[in-house]
PDB file of C-alpha atoms in Angstrom:
ATOM      1  CA  GLY A  19      18.068  21.988  -9.989  1.00 59.00           C
ATOM      2  CA  GLN A  20      18.943  21.474  -7.042  1.00 67.00           C
ATOM      3  CA  GLN A  21      21.865  19.047  -6.755  1.00 79.00           C
ATOM      4  CA  LEU A  22      24.533  17.591  -4.388  1.00 90.00           C
ATOM      5  CA  ASN A  23      28.680  17.119  -4.507  1.00 94.00           C
ATOM      6  CA  GLN A  24      28.991  13.621  -2.399  1.00 96.00           C
ATOM      7  CA  SER A  25      33.090  13.189  -1.816  1.00 96.00           C
ATOM      8  CA  PRO A  26      34.874  10.860  -1.967  1.00 96.00           C
ATOM      9  CA  GLN A  27      32.987   8.819  -4.417  1.00 95.00           C
ATOM     10  CA  SER A  28      35.034   5.727  -3.236  1.00 96.00           C
ATOM     11  CA  MET A  29      36.956   4.458   0.195  1.00 96.00           C
ATOM     12  CA  PHE A  30      39.345   1.542   1.054  1.00 96.00           C
ATOM     13  CA  ILE A  31      40.290   1.346   4.330  1.00 95.00           C
ATOM     14  CA  GLN A  32      40.998  -1.764   7.244  1.00 96.00           C
ATOM     15  CA  GLU A  33      39.397  -2.097   9.905  1.00 97.00           C
ATOM     16  CA  GLY A  34      39.474   0.147  12.913  1.00 97.00           C
ATOM     17  CA  GLU A  35      39.545   3.394  11.133  1.00 97.00           C
ATOM     18  CA  ASP A  36      37.519   5.758  11.095  1.00 97.00           C
ATOM     19  CA  VAL A  37      35.966   7.283   7.676  1.00 96.00           C
ATOM     20  CA  SER A  38      34.890  10.367   7.238  1.00 97.00           C
ATOM     21  CA  MET A  39      32.959  11.477   3.790  1.00 97.00           C
ATOM     22  CA  ASN A  40      30.473  14.821   3.272  1.00 97.00           C
ATOM     23  CA  CYS A  41      27.918  16.092   0.745  1.00 97.00           C
ATOM     24  CA  THR A  42      28.385  20.230  -0.816  1.00 96.00           C
ATOM     25  CA  SER A  43      25.168  22.318  -2.390  1.00 92.00           C
ATOM     26  CA  SER A  44      25.630  25.743  -3.963  1.00 88.00           C
ATOM     27  CA  SER A  45      21.684  25.347  -2.458  1.00 87.00           C
ATOM     28  CA  ILE A  46      20.439  25.683   1.004  1.00 90.00           C
ATOM     29  CA  PHE A  47      18.815  22.860   2.242  1.00 91.00           C
ATOM     30  CA  ASN A  48      16.735  22.599   5.569  1.00 90.00           C
ATOM     31  CA  THR A  49      17.452  19.237   6.597  1.00 92.00           C
ATOM     32  CA  TRP A  50      20.221  16.706   5.720  1.00 94.00           C
ATOM     33  CA  LEU A  51      19.826  12.959   5.936  1.00 95.00           C
ATOM     34  CA  TRP A  52      22.651  10.663   5.242  1.00 97.00           C
ATOM     35  CA  TYR A  53      20.957   7.392   4.277  1.00 96.00           C
ATOM     36  CA  LYS A  54      23.291   3.851   3.637  1.00 97.00           C
ATOM     37  CA  GLN A  55      22.441   1.171   0.983  1.00 96.00           C
ATOM     38  CA  ASP A  56      23.252  -2.687   0.938  1.00 93.00           C
ATOM     39  CA  PRO A  57      23.959  -4.168  -2.272  1.00 87.00           C
ATOM     40  CA  GLY A  58      20.238  -5.223  -3.578  1.00 85.00           C
ATOM     41  CA  GLU A  59      18.624  -2.925  -1.539  1.00 91.00           C
ATOM     42  CA  GLY A  60      16.588   0.229  -0.821  1.00 94.00           C
ATOM     43  CA  PRO A  61      18.316   2.778   1.327  1.00 95.00           C
ATOM     44  CA  VAL A  62      18.430   3.086   4.754  1.00 96.00           C
ATOM     45  CA  LEU A  63      18.022   6.016   6.829  1.00 94.00           C
ATOM     46  CA  LEU A  64      21.076   6.681   9.081  1.00 96.00           C
ATOM     47  CA  ILE A  65      20.514  10.262  10.944  1.00 96.00           C
ATOM     48  CA  ALA A  66      18.356  13.596   9.878  1.00 94.00           C
ATOM     49  CA  LEU A  67      19.324  16.854  10.660  1.00 95.00           C
ATOM     50  CA  TYR A  68      16.858  19.684  10.939  1.00 92.00           C
ATOM     51  CA  LYS A  69      19.161  22.953  12.196  1.00 93.00           C
ATOM     52  CA  ALA A  70      22.297  24.596  11.087  1.00 94.00           C
ATOM     53  CA  GLY A  71      24.869  23.573  13.277  1.00 94.00           C
ATOM     54  CA  GLU A  72      23.173  20.867  15.117  1.00 94.00           C
ATOM     55  CA  LEU A  73      25.319  17.265  15.187  1.00 96.00           C
ATOM     56  CA  THR A  74      23.230  14.166  16.008  1.00 96.00           C
ATOM     57  CA  SER A  75      25.070  10.406  16.397  1.00 96.00           C
ATOM     58  CA  ASN A  76      24.445   6.983  16.051  1.00 95.00           C
ATOM     59  CA  GLY A  77      26.136   4.416  17.566  1.00 96.00           C
ATOM     60  CA  ARG A  78      29.600   4.684  15.611  1.00 97.00           C
ATOM     61  CA  LEU A  79      28.318   7.723  13.098  1.00 97.00           C
ATOM     62  CA  THR A  80      27.936  11.189  13.758  1.00 98.00           C
ATOM     63  CA  ALA A  81      26.859  13.736  10.974  1.00 98.00           C
ATOM     64  CA  GLN A  82      26.832  17.591  11.362  1.00 97.00           C
ATOM     65  CA  PHE A  83      24.712  19.737   9.454  1.00 96.00           C
ATOM     66  CA  GLY A  84      27.199  22.414   7.994  1.00 94.00           C
ATOM     67  CA  THR A  85      26.334  26.166   9.446  1.00 91.00           C
ATOM     68  CA  THR A  86      26.092  27.512   5.973  1.00 91.00           C
ATOM     69  CA  ARG A  87      23.246  24.997   5.384  1.00 91.00           C
ATOM     70  CA  LYS A  88      24.854  23.903   1.878  1.00 93.00           C
ATOM     71  CA  ASP A  89      27.117  20.761   3.898  1.00 95.00           C
ATOM     72  CA  SER A  90      26.507  18.002   5.820  1.00 97.00           C
ATOM     73  CA  PHE A  91      29.000  16.235   6.796  1.00 97.00           C
ATOM     74  CA  LEU A  92      29.324  12.106   8.219  1.00 98.00           C
ATOM     75  CA  ASN A  93      31.748  10.537  10.549  1.00 98.00           C
ATOM     76  CA  ILE A  94      32.051   6.977  10.818  1.00 98.00           C
ATOM     77  CA  SER A  95      34.733   5.525  13.892  1.00 97.00           C
ATOM     78  CA  ALA A  96      36.187   2.526  14.106  1.00 97.00           C
ATOM     79  CA  SER A  97      34.811   0.922  11.172  1.00 97.00           C
ATOM     80  CA  ILE A  98      33.562  -3.195  11.350  1.00 96.00           C
ATOM     81  CA  PRO A  99      33.091  -4.653   8.189  1.00 95.00           C
ATOM     82  CA  SER A 100      29.294  -4.480   8.277  1.00 95.00           C
ATOM     83  CA  ASP A 101      29.891  -0.678   7.345  1.00 96.00           C
ATOM     84  CA  VAL A 102      30.532  -2.183   3.859  1.00 96.00           C
ATOM     85  CA  GLY A 103      28.138  -0.188   1.718  1.00 96.00           C
ATOM     86  CA  ILE A 104      26.487   2.898  -0.271  1.00 96.00           C
ATOM     87  CA  TYR A 105      26.746   6.176   1.406  1.00 97.00           C
ATOM     88  CA  PHE A 106      24.084   8.633   0.661  1.00 96.00           C
ATOM     89  CA  CYS A 107      24.130  11.826   2.177  1.00 96.00           C
ATOM     90  CA  ALA A 108      20.127  13.836   0.800  1.00 94.00           C
ATOM     91  CA  GLY A 109      18.592  17.137   0.939  1.00 92.00           C
ATOM     92  CA  TRP A 110      14.925  18.630   1.998  1.00 88.00           C
ATOM     93  CA  GLY A 111      14.769  22.119   0.437  1.00 79.00           C
ATOM     94  CA  GLY A 112      11.408  22.768   2.107  1.00 57.00           C
ATOM     95  CA  SER A 113       9.399  24.146  -0.186  1.00 59.00           C
ATOM     96  CA  ASN A 114       9.198  21.359  -3.508  1.00 63.00           C
ATOM     97  CA  TYR A 115       8.420  18.392  -1.358  1.00 66.00           C
ATOM     98  CA  LYS A 116      10.949  16.589  -3.198  1.00 81.00           C
ATOM     99  CA  LEU A 117      14.359  15.087  -1.611  1.00 87.00           C
ATOM    100  CA  THR A 118      17.352  15.304  -3.978  1.00 89.00           C
ATOM    101  CA  PHE A 119      20.067  12.332  -2.728  1.00 92.00           C
ATOM    102  CA  GLY A 120      23.675  12.638  -3.462  1.00 93.00           C
ATOM    103  CA  LYS A 121      25.568  10.421  -6.081  1.00 93.00           C
ATOM    104  CA  GLY A 122      27.055   7.609  -2.931  1.00 94.00           C
ATOM    105  CA  THR A 123      30.105   7.199  -1.436  1.00 96.00           C
ATOM    106  CA  LEU A 124      31.104   3.273  -1.454  1.00 95.00           C
ATOM    107  CA  LEU A 125      32.476   1.952   1.469  1.00 97.00           C
ATOM    108  CA  THR A 126      34.656  -1.146   1.256  1.00 96.00           C
ATOM    109  CA  VAL A 127      36.295  -2.218   4.358  1.00 96.00           C
ATOM    110  CA  ASN A 128      38.884  -4.567   4.901  1.00 93.00           C
ATOM    111  CA  PRO A 129      38.855  -6.908   7.463  1.00 90.00           C
TER     112      PRO A 129
ATOM    113  CA  ASP B  14      12.724  -4.077   7.309  1.00 85.00           C
ATOM    114  CA  SER B  15      11.200  -1.359   6.611  1.00 88.00           C
ATOM    115  CA  GLY B  16       7.872  -2.301   6.654  1.00 94.00           C
ATOM    116  CA  VAL B  17       6.866  -0.683   3.586  1.00 97.00           C
ATOM    117  CA  THR B  18       6.784  -3.451   0.064  1.00 97.00           C
ATOM    118  CA  GLN B  19       7.069  -3.507  -3.194  1.00 98.00           C
ATOM    119  CA  THR B  20       6.332  -6.075  -6.241  1.00 97.00           C
ATOM    120  CA  PRO B  21       7.689  -7.494  -8.266  1.00 97.00           C
ATOM    121  CA  LYS B  22      11.328  -8.231  -7.268  1.00 96.00           C
ATOM    122  CA  HIS B  23      12.773  -9.096 -10.567  1.00 97.00           C
ATOM    123  CA  LEU B  24      10.826  -7.862 -13.686  1.00 97.00           C
ATOM    124  CA  ILE B  25      11.737  -8.859 -17.014  1.00 98.00           C
ATOM    125  CA  THR B  26       9.901  -7.837 -20.599  1.00 98.00           C
ATOM    126  CA  ALA B  27      10.729  -6.382 -23.877  1.00 98.00           C
ATOM    127  CA  THR B  28      10.992  -2.918 -25.621  1.00 98.00           C
ATOM    128  CA  GLY B  29       8.021  -1.691 -25.972  1.00 98.00           C
ATOM    129  CA  GLN B  30       5.535  -3.616 -23.241  1.00 98.00           C
ATOM    130  CA  ARG B  31       4.257  -1.840 -20.478  1.00 98.00           C
ATOM    131  CA  VAL B  32       5.011  -2.967 -16.753  1.00 98.00           C
ATOM    132  CA  THR B  33       2.840  -2.034 -13.289  1.00 98.00           C
ATOM    133  CA  LEU B  34       5.484  -1.838 -10.321  1.00 98.00           C
ATOM    134  CA  ARG B  35       3.168  -2.401  -6.991  1.00 98.00           C
ATOM    135  CA  CYS B  36       4.203  -0.786  -3.025  1.00 98.00           C
ATOM    136  CA  SER B  37       2.343  -0.624  -0.340  1.00 98.00           C
ATOM    137  CA  PRO B  38       3.753   2.292   2.158  1.00 97.00           C
ATOM    138  CA  ARG B  39       4.620   1.573   6.262  1.00 96.00           C
ATOM    139  CA  SER B  40       0.813   1.598   8.413  1.00 94.00           C
ATOM    140  CA  GLY B  41      -0.753   4.780   9.032  1.00 91.00           C
ATOM    141  CA  ASP B  42       2.026   6.827   6.459  1.00 93.00           C
ATOM    142  CA  LEU B  43       0.060   8.991   3.748  1.00 93.00           C
ATOM    143  CA  SER B  44       2.990   9.770   1.231  1.00 93.00           C
ATOM    144  CA  VAL B  45       4.589   7.767  -1.456  1.00 96.00           C
ATOM    145  CA  TYR B  46       7.722   8.000  -3.607  1.00 95.00           C
ATOM    146  CA  TRP B  47       8.621   7.145  -6.519  1.00 97.00           C
ATOM    147  CA  TYR B  48      12.421   6.622  -7.394  1.00 96.00           C
ATOM    148  CA  GLN B  49      14.468   4.890 -10.233  1.00 96.00           C
ATOM    149  CA  GLN B  50      18.247   4.059  -9.093  1.00 94.00           C
ATOM    150  CA  SER B  51      21.104   3.284 -12.230  1.00 90.00           C
ATOM    151  CA  LEU B  52      24.531   3.318 -12.240  1.00 80.00           C
ATOM    152  CA  ASP B  53      25.183   6.691 -14.302  1.00 75.00           C
ATOM    153  CA  GLN B  54      21.964   8.713 -13.014  1.00 74.00           C
ATOM    154  CA  GLY B  55      22.392   7.262  -9.334  1.00 83.00           C
ATOM    155  CA  LEU B  56      18.680   7.723  -6.936  1.00 89.00           C
ATOM    156  CA  GLN B  57      16.486   9.843  -9.218  1.00 91.00           C
ATOM    157  CA  PHE B  58      13.549  11.093  -7.420  1.00 92.00           C
ATOM    158  CA  LEU B  59      10.350  10.075  -9.699  1.00 95.00           C
ATOM    159  CA  ILE B  60       6.921  11.888  -7.818  1.00 95.00           C
ATOM    160  CA  GLN B  61       5.414  11.838  -5.268  1.00 94.00           C
ATOM    161  CA  TYR B  62       1.472  11.216  -3.913  1.00 95.00           C
ATOM    162  CA  TYR B  63      -0.208  11.981  -0.494  1.00 93.00           C
ATOM    163  CA  ASN B  64      -3.431  10.415   0.801  1.00 94.00           C
ATOM    164  CA  GLY B  65      -4.075   9.736  -3.215  1.00 95.00           C
ATOM    165  CA  GLU B  66      -2.838  13.119  -4.310  1.00 95.00           C
ATOM    166  CA  GLU B  67      -0.281  13.976  -6.462  1.00 95.00           C
ATOM    167  CA  ARG B  68       1.841  16.276  -4.334  1.00 91.00           C
ATOM    168  CA  ALA B  69       5.436  16.562  -6.851  1.00 90.00           C
ATOM    169  CA  LYS B  70       6.885  14.952  -9.725  1.00 91.00           C
ATOM    170  CA  GLY B  71      10.424  14.793 -10.361  1.00 90.00           C
ATOM    171  CA  ASN B  72      12.270  13.138 -13.644  1.00 83.00           C
ATOM    172  CA  ILE B  73       9.462  11.232 -14.468  1.00 93.00           C
ATOM    173  CA  LEU B  74       9.244  10.659 -18.475  1.00 95.00           C
ATOM    174  CA  GLU B  75       5.432  11.365 -19.945  1.00 96.00           C
ATOM    175  CA  ARG B  76       5.741   7.653 -20.447  1.00 97.00           C
ATOM    176  CA  PHE B  77       5.122   7.024 -16.603  1.00 97.00           C
ATOM    177  CA  SER B  78       2.343   7.503 -14.828  1.00 97.00           C
ATOM    178  CA  ALA B  79       1.502   6.375 -11.186  1.00 97.00           C
ATOM    179  CA  GLN B  80      -1.208   6.355  -8.832  1.00 97.00           C
ATOM    180  CA  GLN B  81      -2.167   6.018  -4.857  1.00 98.00           C
ATOM    181  CA  PHE B  82      -5.566   4.478  -4.295  1.00 97.00           C
ATOM    182  CA  PRO B  83      -7.581   4.355  -0.997  1.00 96.00           C
ATOM    183  CA  ASP B  84      -5.913   1.985   0.324  1.00 95.00           C
ATOM    184  CA  LEU B  85      -2.583   3.568  -0.031  1.00 96.00           C
ATOM    185  CA  HIS B  86      -0.811   1.728  -1.963  1.00 97.00           C
ATOM    186  CA  SER B  87       1.076   2.614  -5.187  1.00 98.00           C
ATOM    187  CA  GLU B  88       1.590   1.246  -8.822  1.00 98.00           C
ATOM    188  CA  LEU B  89       4.344   3.371 -10.738  1.00 98.00           C
ATOM    189  CA  ASN B  90       3.094   2.347 -14.728  1.00 98.00           C
ATOM    190  CA  LEU B  91       5.532   2.249 -17.287  1.00 98.00           C
ATOM    191  CA  SER B  92       5.046   1.717 -20.985  1.00 97.00           C
ATOM    192  CA  SER B  93       6.616   1.487 -24.777  1.00 98.00           C
ATOM    193  CA  LEU B  94       9.597   0.306 -22.385  1.00 98.00           C
ATOM    194  CA  GLU B  95      12.948   1.176 -24.005  1.00 97.00           C
ATOM    195  CA  LEU B  96      16.722  -0.182 -23.099  1.00 96.00           C
ATOM    196  CA  GLY B  97      17.782   2.757 -21.281  1.00 95.00           C
ATOM    197  CA  ASP B  98      14.620   1.825 -18.118  1.00 96.00           C
ATOM    198  CA  SER B  99      16.357  -0.680 -16.939  1.00 96.00           C
ATOM    199  CA  ALA B 100      16.949   0.065 -13.603  1.00 96.00           C
ATOM    200  CA  LEU B 101      15.806  -0.706  -9.780  1.00 96.00           C
ATOM    201  CA  TYR B 102      12.729   1.533  -8.821  1.00 98.00           C
ATOM    202  CA  PHE B 103      12.163   2.145  -5.202  1.00 97.00           C
ATOM    203  CA  CYS B 104       9.155   3.576  -3.523  1.00 97.00           C
ATOM    204  CA  ALA B 105       9.549   4.542  -0.032  1.00 96.00           C
ATOM    205  CA  SER B 106       7.193   6.512   2.527  1.00 95.00           C
ATOM    206  CA  SER B 107       7.572   9.210   5.608  1.00 91.00           C
ATOM    207  CA  VAL B 108       5.629  10.055   8.202  1.00 83.00           C
ATOM    208  CA  GLU B 109       3.172  13.619   7.474  1.00 77.00           C
ATOM    209  CA  GLY B 110       5.473  16.742   8.237  1.00 75.00           C
ATOM    210  CA  ARG B 111       8.355  14.286   7.877  1.00 75.00           C
ATOM    211  CA  VAL B 112       9.354  13.937   4.214  1.00 70.00           C
ATOM    212  CA  GLY B 113      12.890  13.796   4.789  1.00 80.00           C
ATOM    213  CA  GLU B 114      12.578  11.010   6.661  1.00 89.00           C
ATOM    214  CA  GLN B 115      12.008   8.093   3.921  1.00 92.00           C
ATOM    215  CA  TYR B 116      11.705   4.108   4.510  1.00 94.00           C
ATOM    216  CA  PHE B 117      12.268   2.571   1.051  1.00 96.00           C
ATOM    217  CA  GLY B 118      11.395  -0.654   0.014  1.00 97.00           C
ATOM    218  CA  PRO B 119      13.094  -3.302  -1.107  1.00 96.00           C
ATOM    219  CA  GLY B 120      12.730  -2.387  -4.744  1.00 97.00           C
ATOM    220  CA  THR B 121      11.930  -4.046  -8.809  1.00 97.00           C
ATOM    221  CA  ARG B 122      14.467  -4.471 -10.817  1.00 97.00           C
ATOM    222  CA  LEU B 123      13.298  -3.823 -14.085  1.00 97.00           C
ATOM    223  CA  THR B 124      15.327  -5.037 -16.822  1.00 97.00           C
ATOM    224  CA  VAL B 125      14.161  -4.362 -20.810  1.00 97.00           C
ATOM    225  CA  THR B 126      15.661  -6.348 -23.463  1.00 96.00           C
TER     226      THR B 126
END
């Protein structure tokens, strides 16, 4: 089945630093998405990408849909304490109506 | 608040028992998805319903079943529960045509003892 490799697994950074994480797949996806999950809550959609090469921003977050359609990147600039949480990438292949999630990146921000 | 509601928030039950988890999608969303999240397996897609009909199946065990009712709320039934079924169960809904853009409920934490 389709699998997503998300890295890094965890990150410990200082407030104000920029963060990068990525997701790769052996399969092509039609849509890439990034979600954030806070402890005890459900994932929240951050950014959705629909075209290869697309670069989309949501405030301090910027995500890109890789040109090969097999990868995606998420950058967070000038991190703040409330950025703490688990970030998941997700890909949708189109034909099977199934959203595949990466294992997540746990982000810790030290004030 | 995503607009997706789930009940109960917590559920503690014994092995061998049967439980029902309930989900109400966002107003206007016809699709409902169920996911299981555990520490070792991550977020796993179980099943999707669209306007009352099953549309896609993921890694759902035969002991589990789901349905979507005419008012679009959905229930996930878990039977013959095992210790390994302890996990967070999430429901999500999406707008027609935007499958990937899913809005998740707060989840039900199931503990099987």
